[in-house]
Coordinates of C-alpha atoms and ligand atoms in Angstrom, one line a residue:
M1 CA 113.9 164.9 145.6
A2 CA 113.8 160.6 146.4
Q3 CA 110.4 159.1 146.9
E4 CA 110.4 158.2 150.5
T5 CA 110.1 154.6 151.3
A6 CA 107.5 153.0 152.8
Q7 CA 109.4 152.7 156.1
Q8 CA 109.9 156.5 156.2
I9 CA 106.1 156.9 156.0
W10 CA 105.2 154.5 158.8
E11 CA 107.7 156.4 160.9
R12 CA 106.4 159.5 160.2
H13 CA 102.8 158.1 161.0
K14 CA 103.8 156.5 164.0
K15 CA 104.2 159.8 165.2
T16 CA 100.4 160.8 164.8
I17 CA 99.2 157.4 164.7
P18 CA 99.7 154.7 167.8
G19 CA 101.7 151.7 165.7
G20 CA 101.2 153.6 162.6
V21 CA 98.3 152.0 160.9
M22 CA 94.5 152.8 161.7
S23 CA 93.7 149.0 162.5
L24 CA 96.2 146.8 164.2
N25 CA 95.4 143.9 162.4
R26 CA 96.7 145.7 159.1
M27 CA 100.1 145.4 160.2
L28 CA 102.5 144.1 157.6
D29 CA 106.7 143.4 157.9
P30 CA 108.0 144.9 156.4
M31 CA 105.4 147.8 155.7
R32 CA 103.8 148.6 152.6
V33 CA 102.0 152.1 151.7
F34 CA 98.8 151.2 149.4
T35 CA 97.3 153.6 147.0
K36 CA 94.9 152.0 144.3
A37 CA 93.2 149.0 144.1
K38 CA 90.9 148.1 141.1
G39 CA 89.2 144.5 140.0
A40 CA 92.0 141.9 141.4
Y41 CA 94.6 144.2 141.9
L42 CA 96.4 146.5 144.4
W43 CA 99.1 148.7 144.1
D44 CA 101.7 150.1 146.5
H45 CA 102.7 154.1 146.6
E46 CA 105.8 153.0 144.7
G47 CA 104.0 151.8 142.0
K48 CA 104.3 148.2 142.0
R49 CA 101.0 146.2 141.3
Y50 CA 100.2 142.9 142.9
I51 CA 97.6 140.5 142.2
D52 CA 95.4 140.5 145.6
Y53 CA 93.9 137.4 147.5
H54 CA 93.7 139.4 150.6
A55 CA 91.0 141.5 149.7
A56 CA 90.9 144.0 152.6
F57 CA 89.9 140.8 154.9
A58 CA 86.9 139.3 152.3
P59 CA 84.3 142.1 151.4
Y60 CA 85.4 142.2 147.9
V61 CA 83.7 139.5 146.3
L62 CA 83.3 141.0 142.9
G63 CA 86.9 143.0 142.9
H64 CA 88.2 146.2 143.9
C65 CA 86.1 149.8 143.0
D66 CA 83.4 147.8 141.2
D67 CA 82.1 150.1 138.4
D68 CA 78.3 149.1 138.9
V69 CA 78.7 149.7 142.6
D70 CA 81.1 153.0 142.2
E71 CA 78.4 154.2 139.8
A72 CA 75.5 153.7 142.2
A73 CA 77.3 155.6 144.9
I74 CA 78.3 158.5 142.8
Q75 CA 74.8 158.8 141.6
S76 CA 73.2 158.6 144.9
I77 CA 75.5 161.4 146.0
R78 CA 74.6 163.2 142.4
R79 CA 71.0 163.3 143.4
S80 CA 71.6 164.7 147.1
E81 CA 70.6 161.6 148.7
S82 CA 72.8 163.2 151.9
L83 CA 72.3 161.6 155.2
I84 CA 69.0 162.7 156.2
G85 CA 69.0 161.4 159.7
A86 CA 65.2 161.5 160.2
G87 CA 62.1 159.5 159.3
T88 CA 63.1 156.4 156.6
T89 CA 64.1 156.8 153.0
P90 CA 62.9 154.7 150.3
W91 CA 66.3 153.0 149.9
E92 CA 66.6 151.2 153.1
G93 CA 63.6 149.3 152.5
E94 CA 64.4 148.2 149.1
I95 CA 67.4 147.1 150.6
A96 CA 65.6 145.5 153.5
E97 CA 63.6 143.7 151.1
L98 CA 66.6 142.3 148.8
I99 CA 68.4 140.8 151.8
V100 CA 65.3 139.5 153.7
D101 CA 64.2 137.9 150.0
S102 CA 68.0 136.4 149.5
V103 CA 68.5 134.8 153.1
P104 CA 66.4 132.0 154.4
G105 CA 66.4 132.8 158.0
L106 CA 65.9 136.2 157.6
E107 CA 62.2 137.8 158.0
Q108 CA 63.4 141.4 159.5
L109 CA 66.2 143.1 160.0
Q110 CA 67.9 146.5 160.9
L111 CA 71.3 148.3 159.3
T112 CA 74.6 149.1 161.2
N113 CA 78.0 150.2 159.4
S114 CA 80.2 147.2 160.5
G115 CA 80.5 143.5 161.2
S116 CA 81.6 144.6 165.2
E117 CA 78.7 146.5 165.4
A118 CA 76.1 143.7 163.9
T119 CA 77.8 140.9 166.0
A120 CA 77.2 143.2 169.7
Y121 CA 73.5 144.3 168.5
A122 CA 72.6 140.6 168.1
M123 CA 73.9 139.6 171.4
R124 CA 71.7 142.2 173.0
L125 CA 68.9 140.7 170.9
A126 CA 69.5 137.4 172.7
R127 CA 69.7 138.7 175.9
A128 CA 66.8 140.3 175.8
A129 CA 64.8 138.0 174.4
T130 CA 66.1 134.8 176.6
G131 CA 66.7 137.3 179.8
R132 CA 70.1 135.1 179.8
D133 CA 73.1 137.4 179.9
G134 CA 76.0 134.2 178.8
I135 CA 77.2 134.4 175.4
L136 CA 78.8 130.9 174.1
L137 CA 81.9 131.3 171.7
M138 CA 84.1 129.4 169.6
Q139 CA 87.8 129.1 170.0
G140 CA 89.2 130.5 166.9
G141 CA 86.0 132.1 165.9
Y142 CA 86.1 135.9 165.7
N143 CA 82.6 137.8 165.6
G144 CA 84.4 141.5 165.8
W145 CA 86.4 143.5 168.7
G146 CA 83.4 143.8 170.9
D147 CA 83.9 143.2 174.8
Y148 CA 81.6 140.0 174.6
V149 CA 83.5 138.4 171.7
A150 CA 87.1 139.7 171.6
F151 CA 88.5 136.0 173.2
N152 CA 90.2 132.8 172.1
L153 CA 91.7 133.8 168.7
M154 CA 94.8 132.0 167.8
D155 CA 95.9 131.1 170.7
P156 CA 99.6 129.8 170.4
K157 CA 99.9 125.9 170.8
E158 CA 101.5 126.8 174.4
A159 CA 98.3 128.5 175.6
L160 CA 96.1 125.5 174.6
G161 CA 97.2 123.9 177.9
N162 CA 95.7 120.1 178.7
H163 CA 92.7 121.3 177.3
K164 CA 90.7 118.1 176.7
P165 CA 87.6 117.6 174.1
G166 CA 84.1 118.5 175.8
E167 CA 85.5 120.8 178.1
E168 CA 85.7 125.0 177.8
Y169 CA 88.7 126.8 177.4
D170 CA 90.1 129.0 179.5
L171 CA 89.4 132.7 178.5
R172 CA 92.4 134.4 176.9
P173 CA 91.1 137.8 176.1
I174 CA 92.7 139.4 172.7
T175 CA 93.1 142.8 174.0
A176 CA 93.6 144.6 177.1
G177 CA 90.6 146.8 178.8
I178 CA 87.8 143.9 179.0
P179 CA 85.5 144.8 182.6
Q180 CA 86.2 141.7 184.8
K181 CA 82.5 141.3 185.0
V182 CA 82.3 140.1 181.1
F183 CA 84.6 137.4 181.9
E184 CA 81.8 136.2 184.1
T185 CA 79.7 135.4 181.2
V186 CA 81.2 134.6 178.3
H187 CA 82.1 130.9 177.4
V188 CA 84.6 129.5 175.1
V189 CA 84.5 125.7 173.7
E190 CA 86.2 124.2 171.1
F191 CA 83.9 124.2 167.3
N192 CA 83.1 120.9 166.6
D193 CA 82.5 119.8 169.9
L194 CA 79.1 119.5 170.3
E195 CA 79.5 117.7 173.7
A196 CA 81.4 121.0 175.0
A197 CA 78.7 123.0 174.1
E198 CA 76.1 121.2 176.3
K199 CA 77.5 121.0 179.0
V200 CA 77.7 124.7 178.6
L201 CA 74.3 125.5 177.4
V202 CA 72.4 123.0 179.9
K203 CA 73.2 125.2 182.5
G204 CA 70.3 127.4 181.3
E205 CA 73.3 130.5 181.9
V206 CA 73.7 131.3 178.2
G207 CA 71.2 133.5 176.0
A208 CA 73.2 133.1 172.8
V209 CA 76.0 131.0 170.8
I210 CA 77.4 133.0 168.4
L211 CA 79.7 131.4 165.8
E212 CA 80.8 131.4 162.2
P213 CA 79.3 128.7 160.6
I214 CA 82.8 127.9 158.8
L215 CA 85.9 129.5 161.0
Q216 CA 86.9 131.8 158.6
N217 CA 89.2 134.1 160.6
V218 CA 91.5 130.6 160.9
G219 CA 91.9 129.8 157.1
I220 CA 88.4 127.4 156.4
V221 CA 87.5 125.1 159.2
K222 CA 84.3 123.9 158.1
P223 CA 81.7 122.2 160.2
K224 CA 81.5 118.3 160.7
P225 CA 78.4 116.7 159.1
G226 CA 75.7 117.0 162.3
Y227 CA 77.5 119.7 163.7
L228 CA 75.5 122.3 163.1
E229 CA 72.1 120.5 163.0
G230 CA 73.2 119.7 166.5
L231 CA 74.0 123.0 168.1
R232 CA 70.2 124.0 166.7
E233 CA 68.9 121.4 168.4
L234 CA 70.6 122.4 171.8
C235 CA 69.6 125.9 171.1
D236 CA 65.5 124.9 170.7
R237 CA 66.0 122.3 173.9
T238 CA 67.9 124.7 176.1
G239 CA 66.0 127.8 174.4
T240 CA 69.2 129.4 173.6
I241 CA 69.1 132.3 170.6
L242 CA 71.3 130.9 167.8
I243 CA 73.6 133.3 166.4
F244 CA 75.4 132.6 162.6
D245 CA 77.7 135.4 162.4
E246 CA 77.9 135.4 158.1
V247 CA 79.9 138.2 158.4
K248 CA 82.8 136.4 156.3
T249 CA 80.6 133.4 154.7
G250 CA 77.5 135.5 154.0
F251 CA 76.8 136.5 149.8
R252 CA 80.4 134.9 149.5
H253 CA 79.6 131.4 149.2
S254 CA 75.9 132.0 148.1
L255 CA 73.0 134.6 148.1
G256 CA 71.7 133.1 151.1
G257 CA 74.6 132.9 153.0
Y258 CA 76.2 129.6 154.5
Q259 CA 72.6 128.8 156.0
E260 CA 71.4 128.1 152.6
I261 CA 74.0 125.6 151.8
C262 CA 73.9 124.1 155.1
G263 CA 70.2 124.1 155.5
V264 CA 70.3 125.2 159.0
T265 CA 68.3 127.8 159.8
P266 CA 69.7 130.3 163.1
D267 CA 67.7 132.5 165.1
L268 CA 69.6 135.6 164.3
S269 CA 72.5 136.1 161.7
T270 CA 74.6 139.5 160.7
F271 CA 76.4 140.3 157.6
G272 CA 78.8 142.6 156.3
K273 CA 82.1 142.6 154.1
A274 CA 80.4 141.1 151.2
V275 CA 77.1 142.4 151.1
A276 CA 78.3 145.9 149.9
N277 CA 81.6 144.6 148.2
G278 CA 83.5 147.3 150.2
Y279 CA 81.4 150.0 151.7
P280 CA 81.0 149.9 155.2
M281 CA 77.8 147.4 155.9
G282 CA 76.9 145.7 158.4
V283 CA 73.2 143.7 158.9
V284 CA 71.4 142.3 161.6
G285 CA 68.5 140.0 161.0
G286 CA 66.4 137.3 161.9
K287 CA 63.2 135.8 163.3
E288 CA 60.4 138.4 163.7
S289 CA 60.3 137.1 167.2
V290 CA 63.6 138.0 168.4
M291 CA 63.6 141.1 166.2
R292 CA 60.2 142.2 167.6
H293 CA 62.7 143.4 170.8
V294 CA 63.6 146.5 168.7
T295 CA 60.4 148.1 169.1
H296 CA 58.9 145.7 172.0
A297 CA 56.2 147.1 173.7
D298 CA 57.6 146.9 176.7
P299 CA 60.8 149.3 177.5
A300 CA 62.3 146.9 179.6
K301 CA 62.5 144.3 176.7
R302 CA 63.0 146.8 173.8
V303 CA 66.9 146.7 172.2
T304 CA 67.7 150.0 171.3
I305 CA 69.5 150.3 167.7
A306 CA 70.8 154.3 167.2
G307 CA 73.4 155.1 164.8
T308 CA 73.5 158.3 163.2
Y309 CA 75.2 156.8 160.2
N310 CA 73.0 153.5 160.2
A311 CA 71.9 153.1 156.3
H312 CA 74.0 155.6 154.9
P313 CA 72.7 156.3 151.8
L314 CA 75.5 156.0 150.0
T315 CA 76.2 153.0 151.6
V316 CA 73.0 151.3 150.7
A317 CA 73.4 152.5 147.2
A318 CA 76.3 150.3 147.2
T319 CA 74.8 147.6 148.8
K320 CA 71.9 147.5 146.3
A321 CA 74.2 147.6 143.4
T322 CA 75.9 144.7 144.9
L323 CA 73.1 142.4 145.5
L324 CA 71.7 143.0 142.0
K325 CA 74.8 142.1 140.6
L326 CA 74.9 139.3 142.8
R327 CA 71.3 138.1 141.6
D328 CA 71.4 138.7 138.0
P329 CA 71.5 135.4 136.1
E330 CA 73.7 136.9 133.3
A331 CA 76.5 137.7 135.4
D332 CA 76.6 134.2 136.7
V333 CA 79.0 135.9 139.4
Y334 CA 79.1 132.3 141.9
G335 CA 79.2 130.4 138.9
K336 CA 82.5 132.3 138.2
L337 CA 83.7 132.5 142.0
Y338 CA 83.3 128.7 142.4
S339 CA 85.2 127.9 138.8
L340 CA 87.8 130.5 139.5
G341 CA 88.4 128.6 143.3
A342 CA 88.4 124.8 141.7
R343 CA 91.2 126.2 139.1
M344 CA 93.0 127.4 142.1
E345 CA 92.3 124.4 144.2
E346 CA 93.7 121.7 141.7
G347 CA 96.6 123.8 140.8
L348 CA 97.7 124.5 144.2
T349 CA 97.2 121.0 145.0
E350 CA 99.4 119.9 141.6
I351 CA 102.3 122.2 143.2
F352 CA 102.5 121.3 146.6
R353 CA 102.0 117.5 145.6
R354 CA 105.6 117.8 144.5
R355 CA 107.2 119.2 147.6
N356 CA 108.2 117.1 150.6
Y357 CA 106.9 118.8 153.3
P358 CA 102.7 118.4 154.3
T359 CA 100.1 120.9 153.1
T360 CA 96.2 120.7 152.9
I361 CA 94.4 122.7 150.5
V362 CA 91.0 123.6 152.1
R363 CA 88.3 125.6 149.9
Q364 CA 84.6 126.7 150.2
G365 CA 83.8 128.1 147.0
S366 CA 85.9 131.6 146.3
A367 CA 87.7 131.1 149.5
F368 CA 90.6 129.3 150.0
A369 CA 93.4 128.1 152.7
L370 CA 96.6 126.2 152.6
Y371 CA 97.6 124.9 155.8
F372 CA 101.1 123.6 156.1
M373 CA 100.0 119.8 157.9
D374 CA 98.8 116.9 156.4
H375 CA 95.1 116.6 157.2
V376 CA 92.3 118.9 157.1
P377 CA 91.9 120.8 160.4
E378 CA 88.5 120.1 162.1
N379 CA 89.5 123.2 164.8
W380 CA 91.9 125.8 166.3
A381 CA 93.6 123.5 168.5
D382 CA 94.5 121.0 165.4
I383 CA 96.0 124.3 163.3
A384 CA 97.4 125.5 166.7
R385 CA 99.3 122.1 166.6
N386 CA 100.2 120.8 163.7
N387 CA 100.2 123.7 161.1
D388 CA 103.7 124.9 160.4
A389 CA 103.0 128.6 160.9
A390 CA 106.2 129.6 160.4
R391 CA 106.8 128.2 157.1
D392 CA 103.3 129.5 155.8
V393 CA 104.2 133.2 156.7
A394 CA 107.7 132.7 154.8
Y395 CA 105.8 131.4 151.8
R396 CA 103.7 134.5 152.1
K397 CA 106.0 137.0 152.5
A398 CA 108.0 135.5 149.4
L399 CA 104.7 135.8 147.4
I400 CA 104.2 139.2 147.9
E401 CA 107.9 139.8 146.8
K402 CA 106.9 138.9 143.7
G403 CA 103.4 140.3 143.6
V404 CA 101.1 138.3 145.0
F405 CA 99.2 139.6 147.6
Q406 CA 98.7 137.1 150.7
F407 CA 98.2 138.6 153.9
P408 CA 101.3 137.7 155.4
V409 CA 99.8 135.9 158.9
T410 CA 99.6 132.7 158.8
T411 CA 96.3 130.6 158.2
K412 CA 94.4 133.8 156.3
Q413 CA 92.5 132.8 154.2
G414 CA 92.6 134.1 150.2
S415 CA 89.8 135.4 148.7
I416 CA 89.3 134.9 144.8
S417 CA 87.0 137.8 143.5
Y418 CA 84.6 138.1 140.5
A419 CA 87.0 140.6 138.6
H420 CA 89.9 138.1 138.9
T421 CA 90.3 136.2 135.9
E422 CA 91.5 132.5 134.6
A423 CA 94.9 134.2 133.5
D424 CA 95.1 135.8 136.9
I425 CA 95.1 132.5 138.9
D426 CA 97.6 130.9 136.3
R427 CA 100.0 133.5 136.7
T428 CA 99.5 133.1 140.6
L429 CA 100.2 129.5 140.3
E430 CA 103.3 130.5 138.5
I431 CA 104.2 132.8 140.7
T432 CA 103.7 130.3 143.6
E433 CA 105.6 127.7 142.1
E434 CA 108.8 130.4 141.8
V435 CA 108.7 130.8 144.9
L436 CA 108.5 127.4 146.4
N437 CA 111.8 126.4 143.9
E438 CA 113.3 129.4 145.9
L439 CA 112.4 128.6 149.3
G440 CA 113.2 125.0 148.8
Ligands
PLP1 C1 83.2 136.5 161.2 C2 83.2 138.1 161.3 N1 82.3 138.4 162.3 C3 82.6 139.8 162.5 C4 84.3 140.6 162.1 C5 83.8 142.1 162.3 O1 83.2 143.0 161.1 P1 83.9 144.5 160.9 O2 85.7 144.5 161.2 O3 83.2 145.2 159.8 O4 83.5 145.2 162.4 C6 84.7 139.9 161.3 C7 85.8 141.2 160.7 O5 87.0 140.4 159.8 C8 84.4 138.6 161.1 O6 85.4 138.1 159.8

């Protein structure tokens, strides 16, 4: 019998799964069915191999199915470290110590199963600590799919209207079903626009500013010099909790997160993705003065955290193995990641320099983004107005056809892993050249 095509499998799935995929941001056109991933590669159900830079939206800092991480998870099962779900375990304390030791802004932490849970919990802590409901978000930032953060991501340029620097944005939810009351507590301003943040914060109604310290869900948009320091000062002045959402930046750019690189310490931080190299782990941590609300003596100020699967031993074992490898001086993970990133950036710069349309490459370590515009963007509005999204998507789709998997949505970052080799990067650059020659 002939093998089913990806389209046929997807059509069948649609009967039992609305949309035919289990997370709507995984939608592909044309649809593909993946069955295996190892190191730097993905394989589809027809056996075709792809050099992968999507990395499942970035957790794979060591590469898919890293042997050390998987072996730790397997050994955890073999030792019968089941989800005991009562009391504490030695293992959760071990990784709490490892993470606190790694990240400058963490004195204490709690674990969740995902980044979205981590950001939701961080915002609750901030509300309890400040007694204020308001939340300030960044246009083009992504902090999970919870009610208070699912706003203003990748708005089309027509939707940006006449927005001016220094002003708030109109709210644009990315989902239906958010209670109307939530809209009254959420504010959105431009990333890198301190004046706009100040206008909102001085009113004294916002409990937390939550932001990715580098916008990494719209490529790579870096903070301008002084911006994060300015936010820190604003938050101190107005009694607002500063939350760095390091779900994407954390453990990828350095062991101490981007806060270690930029030297600005938030009150709370959230992590996920790279901390466990593909296993479902989220982290919420920060200053003891805020984290003490987890067990506050006054029940009215106590912030519940409860999760049947929090600190699942299998995930904890995988996290510990990931952290030990990231810390291993002999493995020199960050040295290799940064050097492969530089090789990719140099190669792409050279290839695109010869084209008759503008491109700009932005990189932070092992994460890279290619914009089809003539300057380094400062915020999402700049990208929405100037990036040639249609050319970007056509380029990505052509790469996929030739065996390089970059997610086929404009601006989505490329993530290099420790499992990639110089030969993988060079082959990718060759394919890039072929694709551009064909696309013209
Ligand atoms: C910065 C950031 N925060 C939060 C999240 C949500 O994490 P999760 O998908 O694990 O819920 C993501 C996911 O892409 C993210 O990039």
